[in-house]
Coordinates of C-alpha atoms in Angstrom, one line a residue:
X1 CA 0.0 0.0 0.0
X2 CA 1.3 3.8 -0.5
X3 CA 2.6 5.2 2.2
X4 CA -0.3 6.9 4.5
X5 CA -2.9 5.3 2.7
X6 CA -3.3 2.4 5.1
X7 CA -6.8 2.1 6.9
X8 CA -5.4 1.0 10.3
X9 CA -2.2 1.0 11.7
X10 CA -0.1 1.2 15.0
X11 CA 0.6 4.3 17.1
X12 CA 3.7 5.4 19.4
X13 CA 2.3 6.6 22.8
X14 CA 5.2 8.5 24.3
X15 CA 5.8 11.0 27.2
X16 CA 7.1 14.4 26.5
X17 CA 7.4 17.9 28.1
X18 CA 7.8 20.8 26.6
X19 CA 10.7 23.5 27.3
X20 CA 10.5 26.2 30.0
X21 CA 7.5 24.6 32.2
X22 CA 7.4 23.8 36.1
X23 CA 5.5 21.7 37.6
X24 CA 3.8 21.9 41.3
X25 CA 7.0 20.6 42.9
X26 CA 9.2 23.0 41.1
X27 CA 10.7 20.6 38.9
X28 CA 11.7 21.8 35.4
X29 CA 9.5 19.6 33.5
X30 CA 5.5 18.7 33.3
X31 CA 5.4 15.7 31.2
X32 CA 1.8 14.4 29.2
X33 CA 1.3 11.6 26.9
X34 CA 1.2 12.2 22.9
X35 CA 0.5 10.1 20.4
X36 CA 2.2 9.5 17.2
X37 CA 0.8 8.0 13.6
X38 CA 3.8 6.5 12.4
X39 CA 2.4 5.9 8.9
X40 CA 1.2 9.6 8.5
X41 CA -1.6 10.3 6.6
X42 CA -3.4 11.3 9.3
X43 CA -4.7 7.9 9.7
X44 CA -6.9 9.0 13.2
X45 CA -8.8 11.9 11.4
X46 CA -9.9 9.4 8.5
X47 CA -11.3 7.0 11.0
X48 CA -12.9 9.2 13.5
X49 CA -14.2 11.9 11.0
X50 CA -12.7 15.0 13.2
X51 CA -9.5 16.8 12.9
X52 CA -7.2 16.5 15.8
X53 CA -5.4 19.0 18.0
X54 CA -1.8 18.5 18.2
X55 CA 1.5 19.3 16.4
X56 CA 1.5 19.2 12.6
X57 CA 4.4 17.4 10.6
X58 CA 3.5 18.2 7.3
X59 CA 7.1 16.8 6.1
X60 CA 5.8 13.5 6.9
X61 CA 2.0 14.0 6.4
X62 CA 1.6 13.4 10.2
X63 CA 0.8 15.0 13.7
X64 CA 1.5 14.1 17.0
X65 CA -1.6 14.6 19.3
X66 CA -1.7 15.2 22.9
X67 CA -3.6 12.9 24.5
X68 CA -3.4 13.8 28.3
X69 CA -3.7 17.1 30.0
X70 CA -2.0 17.4 33.7
X71 CA -0.4 20.4 35.6
X72 CA 2.2 17.9 36.9
X73 CA 3.3 14.9 34.9
X74 CA 1.8 11.6 33.4
X75 CA 4.6 9.3 32.2
X76 CA 5.5 5.7 32.0
X77 CA 2.8 4.5 29.3
X78 CA 2.0 0.9 28.5
X79 CA -0.3 -1.1 26.8
X80 CA -3.4 -2.9 29.0
X81 CA -4.6 -6.5 27.8
X82 CA -7.8 -4.5 27.0
X83 CA -6.1 -2.2 24.8
X84 CA -5.8 0.9 27.1
X85 CA -3.0 2.8 27.7
X86 CA -1.8 2.6 31.3
X87 CA 0.3 5.1 33.0
X88 CA 1.6 6.9 36.2
X89 CA 0.1 10.2 36.9
X90 CA 1.2 12.9 39.5
X91 CA -1.5 14.5 41.1
X92 CA -0.6 17.3 43.2
X93 CA -3.7 19.8 43.1
X94 CA -3.7 22.0 45.9
X95 CA -2.9 21.0 49.3
X96 CA -4.0 17.1 48.8
X97 CA -1.7 14.5 51.2
X98 CA -0.8 17.4 53.2
X99 CA 0.9 19.1 50.0
X100 CA 2.7 16.3 49.0
X101 CA 0.4 14.9 46.5
X102 CA -0.1 11.4 45.2
X103 CA 1.1 9.5 42.4
X104 CA -1.5 7.1 40.9
X105 CA -1.6 4.5 38.4
X106 CA -4.4 5.3 35.7
X107 CA -5.5 4.2 32.3
X108 CA -6.8 6.1 29.0
X109 CA -8.3 5.3 25.8
X110 CA -5.7 5.5 23.1
X111 CA -7.4 8.6 22.1
X112 CA -7.5 10.4 25.5
X113 CA -11.1 10.5 25.8
X114 CA -11.5 8.5 29.1
X115 CA -9.2 8.8 32.1
X116 CA -9.8 6.0 34.8
X117 CA -8.0 6.2 38.3
X118 CA -7.0 2.9 39.1
X119 CA -4.9 2.7 42.3
X120 CA -3.0 5.2 44.5
X121 CA -5.1 8.4 44.3
X122 CA -7.0 7.7 47.5
X123 CA -5.5 8.9 51.0
X124 CA -6.3 5.6 52.5
X125 CA -4.6 3.2 49.9
X126 CA -1.1 1.8 51.0
X127 CA 1.8 3.2 49.7
X128 CA 1.0 6.5 50.3
X129 CA 3.0 9.2 48.7
X130 CA 5.6 6.7 47.5
X131 CA 5.9 6.7 43.9
X132 CA 4.4 4.4 41.7
X133 CA 5.8 3.7 38.2
X134 CA 6.7 1.4 35.4
X135 CA 3.5 -0.6 35.8
X136 CA 2.5 -3.8 33.7
X137 CA -0.2 -6.2 34.1
X138 CA 0.7 -10.0 34.5
X139 CA -1.1 -12.7 32.2
X140 CA -2.3 -15.3 34.4
X141 CA -3.4 -13.8 37.7
X142 CA -3.8 -10.3 36.0
X143 CA -1.9 -8.3 38.9
X144 CA -0.9 -4.7 38.3
X145 CA 3.1 -5.0 38.8
X146 CA 4.9 -1.5 39.3
X147 CA 7.7 -0.3 41.5
X148 CA 6.9 1.7 44.5
X149 CA 9.7 4.1 45.4
X150 CA 10.3 6.3 48.4
X151 CA 10.6 9.3 46.4
X152 CA 8.0 10.8 43.7
X153 CA 10.9 11.3 41.3
X154 CA 12.9 7.9 41.6
X155 CA 12.6 5.3 39.2
X156 CA 13.9 2.4 41.5
X157 CA 12.5 1.0 44.7
X158 CA 10.7 -2.4 45.6
X159 CA 8.2 -4.2 43.6
X160 CA 4.3 -3.9 44.6
X161 CA 1.2 -5.4 42.9
X162 CA -2.6 -5.1 43.4
X163 CA -5.2 -6.8 41.2
X164 CA -6.1 -5.5 37.8
X165 CA -9.7 -6.6 38.6
X166 CA -10.1 -5.5 42.2
X167 CA -7.5 -2.7 42.8
X168 CA -8.2 -2.2 46.5
X169 CA -5.9 -2.5 49.5
X170 CA -7.2 -6.1 50.0
X171 CA -5.7 -7.0 47.2
X172 CA -2.3 -4.9 47.6
X173 CA 1.2 -7.0 47.8
X174 CA 4.5 -6.4 48.5
X175 CA 6.4 -8.8 45.9
X176 CA 9.9 -8.2 47.0
X177 CA 11.6 -8.8 50.3
X178 CA 13.8 -6.8 52.2
X179 CA 16.9 -7.8 50.5
X180 CA 18.6 -4.3 50.4
X181 CA 18.6 -3.9 46.7
X182 CA 16.5 -2.0 44.2
X183 CA 14.3 -2.9 41.3
X184 CA 12.9 -1.2 38.1
X185 CA 11.6 -2.1 34.8
X186 CA 9.0 -5.2 35.7
X187 CA 8.3 -7.1 32.6
X188 CA 5.5 -9.8 32.8
X189 CA 5.5 -12.7 30.2
X190 CA 3.1 -14.7 28.9
X191 CA 4.7 -17.7 30.2
X192 CA 3.8 -16.1 33.8
X193 CA 7.7 -15.4 34.0
X194 CA 8.9 -11.8 34.6
X195 CA 11.9 -10.0 34.1
X196 CA 13.1 -7.6 36.2
X197 CA 16.4 -5.0 36.4
X198 CA 17.9 -5.4 39.8
X199 CA 21.2 -3.8 41.5
X200 CA 22.1 -4.9 44.9
X201 CA 24.3 -1.4 45.1
X202 CA 24.9 0.6 41.5
X203 CA 25.0 -1.7 38.6
X204 CA 21.6 -2.8 37.4
X205 CA 21.2 -6.1 35.4
X206 CA 18.7 -7.8 34.1
X207 CA 17.2 -11.2 35.9
X208 CA 14.4 -13.1 36.1
X209 CA 12.5 -12.5 39.1
X210 CA 11.9 -15.3 41.5
X211 CA 8.1 -15.2 42.6
X212 CA 8.2 -17.5 45.3
X213 CA 11.2 -16.0 47.2
X214 CA 10.4 -12.6 46.3
X215 CA 13.8 -11.6 45.0
X216 CA 16.0 -11.4 41.7
X217 CA 16.7 -14.9 40.6
X218 CA 18.6 -16.1 37.5
X219 CA 20.6 -13.7 35.8
X220 CA 20.0 -12.9 32.2
X221 CA 22.5 -10.0 31.4
X222 CA 24.9 -8.0 33.0
X223 CA 27.2 -5.2 31.7
X224 CA 29.2 -4.0 34.2
X225 CA 30.0 -1.1 32.1
X226 CA 26.5 0.0 31.8
X227 CA 23.2 -0.2 33.7
X228 CA 20.7 -2.7 32.1
X229 CA 17.1 -2.0 32.3
X230 CA 13.9 -1.9 30.5
X231 CA 13.9 -5.2 28.8
X232 CA 11.2 -5.9 26.4
X233 CA 11.1 -9.4 24.9
X234 CA 9.8 -9.5 21.4
X235 CA 6.1 -11.2 21.2
X236 CA 2.9 -10.7 19.7
X237 CA 1.3 -7.9 21.9
X238 CA -2.1 -6.9 22.6
X239 CA -4.3 -4.8 19.9
X240 CA -5.5 -1.6 21.0
X241 CA -9.3 -1.5 20.9
X242 CA -10.5 0.6 17.8
X243 CA -13.9 1.7 18.8
X244 CA -13.1 5.1 19.9
X245 CA -15.1 8.0 21.4
X246 CA -14.9 10.5 18.3
X247 CA -17.8 9.5 16.0
X248 CA -17.2 5.9 15.3
X249 CA -20.7 5.5 13.7
X250 CA -19.5 5.4 10.2
X251 CA -16.8 2.8 10.7
X252 CA -18.0 0.7 13.5
X253 CA -22.1 1.3 13.5
X254 CA -22.0 2.8 16.7
X255 CA -22.9 6.7 17.9
X256 CA -21.2 8.1 20.7
X257 CA -22.6 11.4 22.2
X258 CA -21.3 14.4 21.1
X259 CA -23.2 17.8 21.5
X260 CA -22.0 19.9 18.3
X261 CA -22.6 19.1 15.0
X262 CA -19.0 20.9 13.4
X263 CA -15.6 22.2 14.0
X264 CA -15.9 25.1 16.7
X265 CA -12.4 25.8 15.8
X266 CA -12.7 26.3 11.9
X267 CA -16.3 27.8 12.2
X268 CA -16.6 29.8 15.5
X269 CA -12.7 30.8 15.4
X270 CA -12.9 29.2 19.1
X271 CA -9.1 28.5 20.5
X272 CA -10.3 25.0 21.5
X273 CA -13.1 22.8 20.3
X274 CA -15.6 22.1 22.9
X275 CA -16.4 18.7 25.0
X276 CA -19.6 18.0 27.2
X277 CA -19.8 16.0 30.8
X278 CA -22.4 14.8 33.1
X279 CA -22.7 14.1 37.0
X280 CA -25.4 12.1 37.4
X281 CA -25.2 12.7 41.5
X282 CA -23.0 15.4 42.9
X283 CA -24.1 14.2 46.5
X284 CA -23.0 10.6 46.0
X285 CA -19.7 10.4 47.9
X286 CA -18.0 8.4 50.5
X287 CA -15.8 10.8 51.7
X288 CA -15.9 11.8 55.4
X289 CA -16.5 15.4 56.6
X290 CA -13.4 17.5 57.9
X291 CA -11.5 20.3 57.6
X292 CA -8.9 19.4 54.8
X293 CA -9.4 20.0 51.1
X294 CA -10.1 16.2 50.5
X295 CA -12.8 16.2 52.6
X296 CA -16.1 17.5 52.4
X297 CA -17.4 20.5 54.4
X298 CA -20.8 18.9 55.4
X299 CA -22.9 16.3 54.0
X300 CA -25.3 16.8 51.5
X301 CA -28.5 15.4 49.9
X302 CA -30.1 15.8 46.5
X303 CA -31.2 19.6 46.4
X304 CA -28.3 21.0 48.8
X305 CA -25.9 21.2 45.8
X306 CA -27.1 24.5 43.8
X307 CA -24.2 24.8 41.4
X308 CA -20.7 23.4 40.4
X309 CA -17.4 26.0 39.9
X310 CA -15.2 24.6 37.1
X311 CA -11.7 25.8 37.7
X312 CA -8.8 25.3 35.1
X313 CA -5.1 24.9 36.1
X314 CA -2.9 27.0 34.3
X315 CA 0.6 25.5 33.3
X316 CA 3.5 27.3 34.7
X317 CA 5.6 28.6 31.9
X318 CA 8.0 30.7 33.6
X319 CA 11.7 29.3 33.0
X320 CA 13.1 31.4 35.9
X321 CA 12.2 30.1 39.0
X322 CA 13.5 33.2 41.3
X323 CA 10.2 35.0 39.9
X324 CA 8.7 33.0 42.4
X325 CA 9.8 32.0 46.0
X326 CA 9.0 28.3 46.7
X327 CA 7.5 27.8 50.3
X328 CA 6.0 31.2 50.5
X329 CA 2.9 29.5 52.0
X330 CA 5.0 26.8 54.2
X331 CA 2.8 28.2 57.3
X332 CA -0.3 26.7 55.2
X333 CA -1.0 23.0 54.4
X334 CA 0.9 23.5 51.2
X335 CA 4.0 23.5 53.2
X336 CA 7.1 23.6 50.6
X337 CA 5.2 23.1 47.6
X338 CA 3.7 26.5 47.9
X339 CA 4.9 29.8 46.1
X340 CA 4.4 33.2 46.3
X341 CA 1.9 32.8 43.1
X342 CA -0.3 30.3 45.2
X343 CA -0.5 29.4 48.9
X344 CA -0.9 25.8 48.3
X345 CA 0.6 25.0 44.8
X346 CA 3.0 25.9 42.2
X347 CA 0.5 26.5 39.8
X348 CA -2.2 29.0 38.6
X349 CA -5.6 29.0 38.4
X350 CA -8.8 30.6 36.7
X351 CA -12.5 30.2 36.9
X352 CA -13.8 28.8 33.6
X353 CA -17.5 29.1 34.6
X354 CA -20.3 27.9 36.5
X355 CA -23.5 25.3 36.1
X356 CA -26.7 25.1 37.7
X357 CA -27.3 21.7 39.4
X358 CA -30.9 20.1 39.2
X359 CA -32.7 19.4 42.6
X360 CA -31.9 15.6 41.8
X361 CA -28.2 16.4 42.0
X362 CA -27.2 16.0 38.4
X363 CA -25.3 18.5 36.4
X364 CA -24.0 18.8 32.7
X365 CA -22.5 21.3 30.7
X366 CA -20.1 21.9 27.9
X367 CA -16.7 23.6 28.1
X368 CA -13.3 23.8 26.7
X369 CA -11.7 20.6 25.6
X370 CA -7.9 19.7 26.1
X371 CA -7.9 22.1 29.5
X372 CA -7.0 20.6 32.6
X373 CA -9.9 21.6 35.2
X374 CA -11.5 20.1 38.5
X375 CA -14.9 20.7 39.6
X376 CA -16.3 22.3 43.2
X377 CA -19.8 21.6 44.5
X378 CA -21.6 24.8 45.8
X379 CA -24.1 25.3 48.5
X380 CA -27.0 27.9 48.4
X381 CA -24.3 30.7 49.8
X382 CA -22.1 30.1 46.7
X383 CA -19.5 28.2 49.0
X384 CA -17.8 25.2 48.2
X385 CA -18.8 22.1 50.3
X386 CA -16.3 19.6 48.2
X387 CA -13.8 19.9 45.9
X388 CA -12.2 17.4 43.4
X389 CA -8.6 17.3 43.7
X390 CA -7.7 15.2 40.6
X391 CA -7.0 17.2 37.7
X392 CA -9.4 16.0 34.8
X393 CA -9.7 17.0 31.1
X394 CA -11.8 16.5 27.9
X395 CA -11.1 15.8 24.4
X396 CA -12.7 17.8 21.4
X397 CA -16.3 16.3 20.8
X398 CA -16.0 14.2 23.7
X399 CA -18.4 13.3 26.4
X400 CA -17.6 12.0 29.9
X401 CA -20.0 10.7 32.8
X402 CA -19.5 10.9 36.5
X403 CA -21.7 9.0 38.7
X404 CA -20.8 10.5 41.9
X405 CA -17.9 12.3 43.4
X406 CA -15.0 9.4 44.9
X407 CA -17.9 7.0 44.8
X408 CA -18.3 5.7 41.2
X409 CA -19.9 2.6 42.0
X410 CA -22.4 0.4 40.5
X411 CA -25.3 2.0 42.7
X412 CA -24.8 5.0 40.7
X413 CA -27.6 6.1 38.4
X414 CA -25.2 6.1 35.7
X415 CA -24.8 2.4 36.0
X416 CA -28.3 1.8 36.5
X417 CA -29.9 3.8 33.6
X418 CA -31.9 5.8 36.1
X419 CA -33.6 9.2 34.8
X420 CA -31.3 12.6 35.7
X421 CA -33.2 15.5 35.3
X422 CA -29.7 17.3 33.9
X423 CA -29.3 15.2 31.0
X424 CA -33.2 15.5 30.1
X425 CA -33.4 19.1 30.3
X426 CA -30.0 19.6 28.4
X427 CA -31.9 17.5 25.4
X428 CA -35.3 18.6 25.8
X429 CA -35.0 22.3 27.5
X430 CA -36.8 24.7 24.8
X431 CA -36.2 27.8 26.6

């Protein structure tokens, strides 16, 4: 076939950071995930029918599309058995976890449309503020194996795991024993063996992992002049799911929900295309009442939440750290991660807008896509009673569903297909 004309092809998913940015820990980088169409020809645009936002490369007839949007960093992408993208995500919005932030394991569609936290984002989950990186999924017992590090920016540590099908504390397991060594780059194989990079002191080598004894086993390769890591055996990999969340009706006979019939960038001159999200019940939560930002200020029932405030996180692009005084708000909950431009985090924020909440607790709205944001629930006085401290984002023309705040279980109306006033009024209101 002629270059750039194939119907379907593989993608390369990688993490990249623009120059001159800072994350919320004063690091001179902020990584996000990008997708590269290796064959050119804008394959994804032909499949979905929409023009993507990204970095154009006309010389090779392709584009790089940014698929995640985080004020901190998303990194270490890997492919899951069901064809999603698994990665580590630093969540440091506000003063969560005493200002230390958290690293969670997350999955997303290959087009960036549906990020879902898997493990590590909640205060009561084992591992606390430790780093979680280089996650992979085993074949037989389907466990999520990752490197658990004492610090966020470490790439080495001990091996831990949780069940991929039930990623809760009750399935957490420390795989490595206290042998004094450091591990990285776990790589499970279809025959249930696992390769790992290990060093007792400084020189990393590649070993078979001894699962029974919880330590590095038989040596595979170790070059004394180099650190050896990231083993990647060659075998047939998973195939990503091609049914996506743009407009797949033409190709796959399904109709995803989208709320604008035209490209708003081209037609109306918007800097971003828009997307839509719905929450079926803003009062459905399992978080306790307390004084901290990750807790709720008071108990609420349907009718108590009157509106939501949508807040955008603005990436710091100032390369000169001297312009800000790190730790200016150290007397506040933000601690050393604060700065002179924010008492609780090294980022700036601005309000995208507000949306009315129906008396059954549901809300639906459209807003700019490809923008990191979080929402706050507001009471009758306009005071925030609960804030989501995880950065969310929407892709152009997409829709996302939330069944509650930190309680997206099968108890929610979204999963029971129950009526929600917000969605009904969104479609049928003739005002």
